[in-house]
Amino acid sequence: MAERLVIDPITRIEGHLRIELETEGGKITKAWSETTQYRGLEEIVQGRDPRDVWAFVQRICGVCTSVHAIASIVAVENAIGSNPPEQARLIRDMVLGSQEVQDHVIHFYHLHALDFVNVASAAEGDPQAAVDFAKAIGSTWKGNTLERMTEVRDTVQGILDSGQLSIFTGGYWGHPDYRLPPEANLMAVAHYLDALEFQRSMIRIGTVFGGKNPHPNFLVGGMACSIDPNHTESINQVQVDQIGVWIAESLEFVKTCYVPDALAIAGVYKDYFDIGAAQNNYLAVGMSGATFAGDPADSDFTSAHTEVKAGVIFDGDLNNIQPFDPNKIEEWVHSAWYSYEGGDIGLKPSEGETTVAYTGPKPPYSWLADSDEYTWCKAPRYDGRAVQVGPLARVILAYARGHARTVEIVDDAAKQLGITLDQLNSTGGRILARAVECLTSAEILAEATFPTFVSNLKGGDIDVFDTTRWEPSSWPSKASGMSFVEVARGNLSHWVTIEGGKVARYQAVVPTTWLAGGRDADGQQGPYEESLAGNGEHPLVDPAQPLEPLRTIHSFDPCMSCAVHVLDPAGDELKAVES
Ligand code: NI
Ligand code: CA
């Protein structure tokens, strides 16, 4: 007899996600991914000056800060024919790259690790054993000292003694599937706290170039920050030196702390390389940070970071990479509370519609999935197929394209873990891929993007703005543009049509929409749903503590604020389980 289970809200994500499940005999048999929050950013920007839109759409999300602003200005530049100078593009690359590295580190330690690391057990860890454990897993992080581990153990003990677990309240600390020994939990909690410090420095790069964070300032045609090494009011030598230090520190943290920790945890939970497979289809326009104005195959301009060409992989066939064609992207609203003029069809984002048609129950409700419509999230498809986007898709594409550094890191990790490439399509694979790409991203920032920017500066290049297309009189009377950007959670595209100097149509196709969308008219599940219920083998031992499905959903790093583009305060109050 199938049992029904609702997890709502899923915590340690951004936004509101509800998962409804049917389980039988300790396995998940059916799953529904439900976005219970409506947003309407795309309607808000209609009729506005396209040069202002970035400031609105950047507010799609405070976690994925910067990324929607950059996607927006690039789409508008594509439409109006603006070509920003190289230094401006490099600054955007640094803002995007540092955001991405910071985001991955936060995701691993602060959002995901607690599915595997038992904070309560850390208090029982012997500090010297924690130092030894770190050494054994190859972590050379400077924080691995007896003094630090002792301090962290005492802090955790103090929190437990106080009876107020603060940010650690509500964890399933008694779940039998927490497998790390106390010293490993202690080390991981110490690194959790160190990562909080790290992420603060890392995100300051966006503050220097954009004036503030979150939501730095951007500019259609370039960047809003002027550079002059001799002035205190502009980006000067002192700030450039500081950015170099932050980038070097981030590479050190990723290399000596994050990557060894991810490998160690993945090794202890190795069965998760056989759990959580979603569709074996992958879409990416390049490595993380890759940015294109228009079709990547024929782009007016790109970021500096395009060593891996765009591509789509179907059925795990790495030897047969399909060329990426933006015309093959369509969004379905079959399972979503929207309606299209043309009925139950797929629509290209350039012709997209966002017409609300809520047919769900009045909250509070107990079960949504008996209806064909159960979410606010559209379901994007590529060539009619559900695809995975994100670190896993990018790493698989980079591997298939023969990107030497990616191949090297993946092969080493696979050897160490004793897994095959096929097993990357899994919960464990998504954790590993995020760590792999965080390392390549940090290296590219430190070894390519930042040095090129500095070298250009030394050559006197301080131009960051294309003045030729600023005035609307220089634009065509009607123009369309699109952008593709590889951001932390996957492929992001913005689509704009401008008429008479104003936005006539706007759509954003966001990574989490690709992943969290529901069933389409053909009954094809979205990747979240597939990862939980694709083969009927996903474990769920104790419905009162649904730790296993959380591990899998968190491996996608959900951002629901992004997935449905103004918060509806009338959310449901009925919570079967609070994760
Ligand atoms: Ni987001
Ligand atoms: Ca519908």
XYZ file of C-alpha atoms in Angstrom, residues 207-481:
275
model
C 31.050 45.115 -4.026
C 34.250 46.698 -5.311
C 33.137 46.597 -8.934
C 29.430 47.149 -8.345
C 29.382 49.482 -5.358
C 27.327 47.175 -3.121
C 26.260 43.619 -2.554
C 23.832 42.017 -2.952
C 22.630 43.606 -6.137
C 25.682 45.470 -7.460
C 25.299 48.142 -10.119
C 25.597 47.266 -13.776
C 25.323 49.157 -17.042
C 24.075 48.338 -20.520
C 27.143 48.755 -22.744
C 29.768 48.133 -20.095
C 30.270 48.572 -16.373
C 29.260 51.465 -14.111
C 32.605 51.546 -12.280
C 35.261 53.818 -13.664
C 38.874 52.699 -13.468
C 41.705 55.079 -12.771
C 44.742 53.854 -10.891
C 45.488 57.401 -9.726
C 42.148 58.318 -8.196
C 40.659 57.334 -4.886
C 37.059 57.586 -6.152
C 37.491 55.020 -8.918
C 38.775 51.458 -9.100
C 42.441 52.024 -8.270
C 45.595 50.074 -7.573
C 44.749 49.460 -3.930
C 41.462 47.804 -4.818
C 42.919 45.798 -7.667
C 45.592 44.451 -5.296
C 42.925 43.578 -2.740
C 40.927 41.688 -5.356
C 44.039 39.715 -6.252
C 44.392 38.704 -2.597
C 40.746 37.629 -2.331
C 40.994 35.563 -5.503
C 44.163 33.849 -4.281
C 42.527 33.118 -0.913
C 39.480 31.649 -2.579
C 41.564 29.307 -4.693
C 43.410 28.211 -1.547
C 40.164 27.524 0.317
C 38.618 25.580 -2.545
C 41.752 23.531 -3.140
C 42.807 22.749 0.412
C 39.423 22.595 2.159
C 36.306 22.266 -0.040
C 37.533 19.718 -2.586
C 39.054 17.275 -0.041
C 35.944 17.571 2.157
C 33.599 16.908 -0.774
C 35.607 13.885 -1.844
C 35.752 12.516 1.695
C 31.999 12.872 2.264
C 31.202 11.460 -1.170
C 33.438 8.501 -0.326
C 31.627 7.705 2.915
C 28.244 7.950 1.189
C 29.370 6.184 -1.962
C 26.014 4.465 -2.518
C 24.715 7.933 -3.465
C 26.503 7.499 -6.780
C 23.778 4.911 -7.493
C 20.915 7.034 -6.126
C 19.188 10.084 -7.581
C 19.814 9.683 -11.309
C 17.762 12.136 -13.348
C 17.451 12.264 -17.124
C 20.784 11.357 -18.690
C 20.536 14.519 -20.838
C 22.679 17.602 -20.310
C 22.647 21.150 -21.623
C 25.330 23.794 -21.170
C 26.798 26.610 -23.254
C 30.249 26.126 -21.749
C 31.960 26.065 -18.373
C 30.680 28.109 -15.462
C 30.695 31.832 -16.218
C 30.428 31.373 -20.000
C 28.427 34.334 -21.320
C 27.043 34.877 -24.808
C 25.084 37.656 -26.439
C 22.814 35.830 -28.869
C 23.244 32.313 -30.178
C 26.546 30.953 -28.775
C 27.408 29.564 -32.208
C 27.246 33.018 -33.721
C 27.663 35.418 -30.819
C 28.357 39.127 -31.199
C 30.529 38.852 -28.140
C 31.419 36.327 -25.533
C 33.086 36.299 -22.191
C 36.793 35.499 -22.016
C 35.871 32.084 -20.763
C 34.821 29.965 -23.727
C 37.282 27.109 -23.943
C 34.448 24.569 -23.896
C 31.948 25.040 -26.713
C 28.193 24.895 -26.117
C 26.552 21.505 -26.549
C 23.774 19.137 -25.596
C 24.214 15.487 -24.661
C 21.355 13.016 -24.921
C 21.178 9.605 -23.230
C 24.640 9.956 -21.730
C 26.293 9.664 -25.145
C 29.471 11.651 -24.612
C 30.766 10.760 -28.071
C 27.891 12.424 -29.841
C 27.567 16.016 -28.654
C 24.638 17.838 -30.295
C 25.180 21.443 -31.348
C 23.235 23.798 -29.071
C 20.354 25.496 -30.893
C 18.379 28.163 -28.953
C 15.387 27.529 -31.214
C 14.979 24.102 -29.648
C 14.098 25.550 -26.221
C 10.382 25.508 -25.363
C 8.460 25.966 -22.115
C 5.377 23.936 -21.206
C 2.673 24.868 -18.708
C 0.795 21.563 -18.685
C 1.363 21.000 -14.960
C 1.633 24.685 -14.109
C -0.963 27.277 -13.112
C -0.595 29.252 -16.318
C -2.455 29.088 -19.608
C -1.274 29.733 -23.144
C -3.456 31.252 -25.855
C -2.622 28.286 -28.072
C -3.520 25.648 -25.467
C -1.328 22.819 -24.135
C 1.693 23.481 -26.337
C 5.332 24.375 -25.880
C 6.318 27.995 -26.513
C 9.710 29.386 -27.403
C 10.884 31.916 -24.790
C 11.023 34.636 -27.444
C 7.269 34.112 -27.890
C 6.646 33.248 -24.239
C 3.480 34.096 -22.304
C 3.034 34.398 -18.527
C -0.752 34.275 -18.019
C -1.787 33.163 -14.544
C -4.538 30.538 -14.412
C -4.646 29.176 -10.850
C -6.796 26.063 -10.592
C -5.419 24.736 -7.312
C -7.212 24.524 -3.958
C -7.565 27.432 -1.577
C -4.872 27.127 1.103
C -4.442 25.476 3.450
C -4.378 22.272 1.439
C -3.069 18.802 2.152
C -2.360 17.342 -1.281
C -1.909 18.951 -4.698
C -0.812 16.120 -6.967
C -4.263 14.640 -7.648
C -4.659 17.458 -10.153
C -2.741 17.675 -13.437
C -1.757 21.192 -12.369
C 0.283 21.474 -9.203
C 3.034 24.114 -9.552
C 3.922 27.690 -10.480
C 7.017 26.475 -12.284
C 6.962 26.129 -16.064
C 8.610 23.080 -17.601
C 11.348 23.912 -20.128
C 12.341 21.254 -22.631
C 15.150 21.104 -25.191
C 14.122 19.446 -28.430
C 11.159 18.074 -26.516
C 13.295 16.493 -23.801
C 13.857 17.194 -20.150
C 17.548 17.962 -19.562
C 19.800 18.510 -16.583
C 21.618 21.832 -16.309
C 24.167 22.957 -13.732
C 27.590 21.862 -12.517
C 26.981 18.239 -13.491
C 25.895 19.157 -17.026
C 28.865 21.503 -17.427
C 31.423 19.057 -16.084
C 30.088 16.280 -18.317
C 30.173 18.603 -21.331
C 33.697 19.810 -20.493
C 34.786 16.203 -20.053
C 33.204 15.167 -23.361
C 34.875 18.141 -25.081
C 38.227 16.995 -23.684
C 38.876 20.014 -21.445
C 42.207 18.836 -20.046
C 41.949 20.177 -16.500
C 38.385 18.893 -16.036
C 39.345 15.471 -17.372
C 42.306 15.363 -15.004
C 40.318 16.298 -11.875
C 37.367 14.046 -12.719
C 39.574 11.056 -13.538
C 41.550 11.483 -10.305
C 38.364 11.768 -8.258
C 36.709 8.802 -9.972
C 39.804 6.704 -9.316
C 39.969 7.755 -5.679
C 36.260 7.047 -5.177
C 36.164 3.899 -7.292
C 33.281 5.095 -9.455
C 32.642 5.086 -13.205
C 31.714 8.079 -15.356
C 28.192 6.688 -15.768
C 27.704 7.034 -12.033
C 28.066 10.803 -12.250
C 24.352 10.970 -13.057
C 23.452 10.706 -9.380
C 23.121 12.592 -6.122
C 26.810 11.925 -5.383
C 27.750 12.948 -8.922
C 26.115 16.330 -8.547
C 28.055 16.920 -5.294
C 31.303 15.905 -6.918
C 30.701 17.920 -10.096
C 30.064 21.082 -8.083
C 33.401 20.689 -6.299
C 35.233 19.932 -9.551
C 33.887 23.009 -11.254
C 34.445 25.212 -8.217
C 38.127 24.335 -8.482
C 38.360 25.002 -12.230
C 36.400 28.262 -11.776
C 38.700 29.451 -8.979
C 41.731 28.534 -11.084
C 40.425 30.359 -14.150
C 39.788 33.473 -12.039
C 43.264 33.354 -10.501
C 45.215 32.265 -13.558
C 43.370 33.817 -16.518
C 40.631 36.372 -15.902
C 42.291 38.485 -13.206
C 45.816 38.477 -14.716
C 44.422 39.465 -18.136
C 42.501 42.341 -16.568
C 45.615 43.528 -14.711
C 47.811 43.204 -17.767
C 45.344 45.272 -19.809
C 45.341 47.889 -17.044
C 49.138 48.062 -17.129
C 48.829 48.634 -20.877
C 46.611 51.638 -20.138
C 43.258 50.068 -21.005
C 40.713 51.654 -18.687
C 37.780 51.777 -21.104
C 34.683 50.104 -19.635
C 31.803 51.595 -21.645
C 30.546 51.480 -25.235
C 28.975 54.921 -25.777
C 27.786 54.241 -29.320
C 24.442 52.582 -28.459
C 23.452 54.390 -25.287
C 20.952 56.756 -26.891
C 17.681 55.042 -27.934
C 17.846 57.025 -31.197
C 20.734 54.726 -32.160
C 18.561 51.598 -31.805
C 16.442 49.886 -34.433
C 12.701 50.596 -34.049
C 12.170 46.924 -33.249
C 14.815 44.525 -31.993
C 15.077 41.220 -30.188
C 17.964 39.894 -28.140
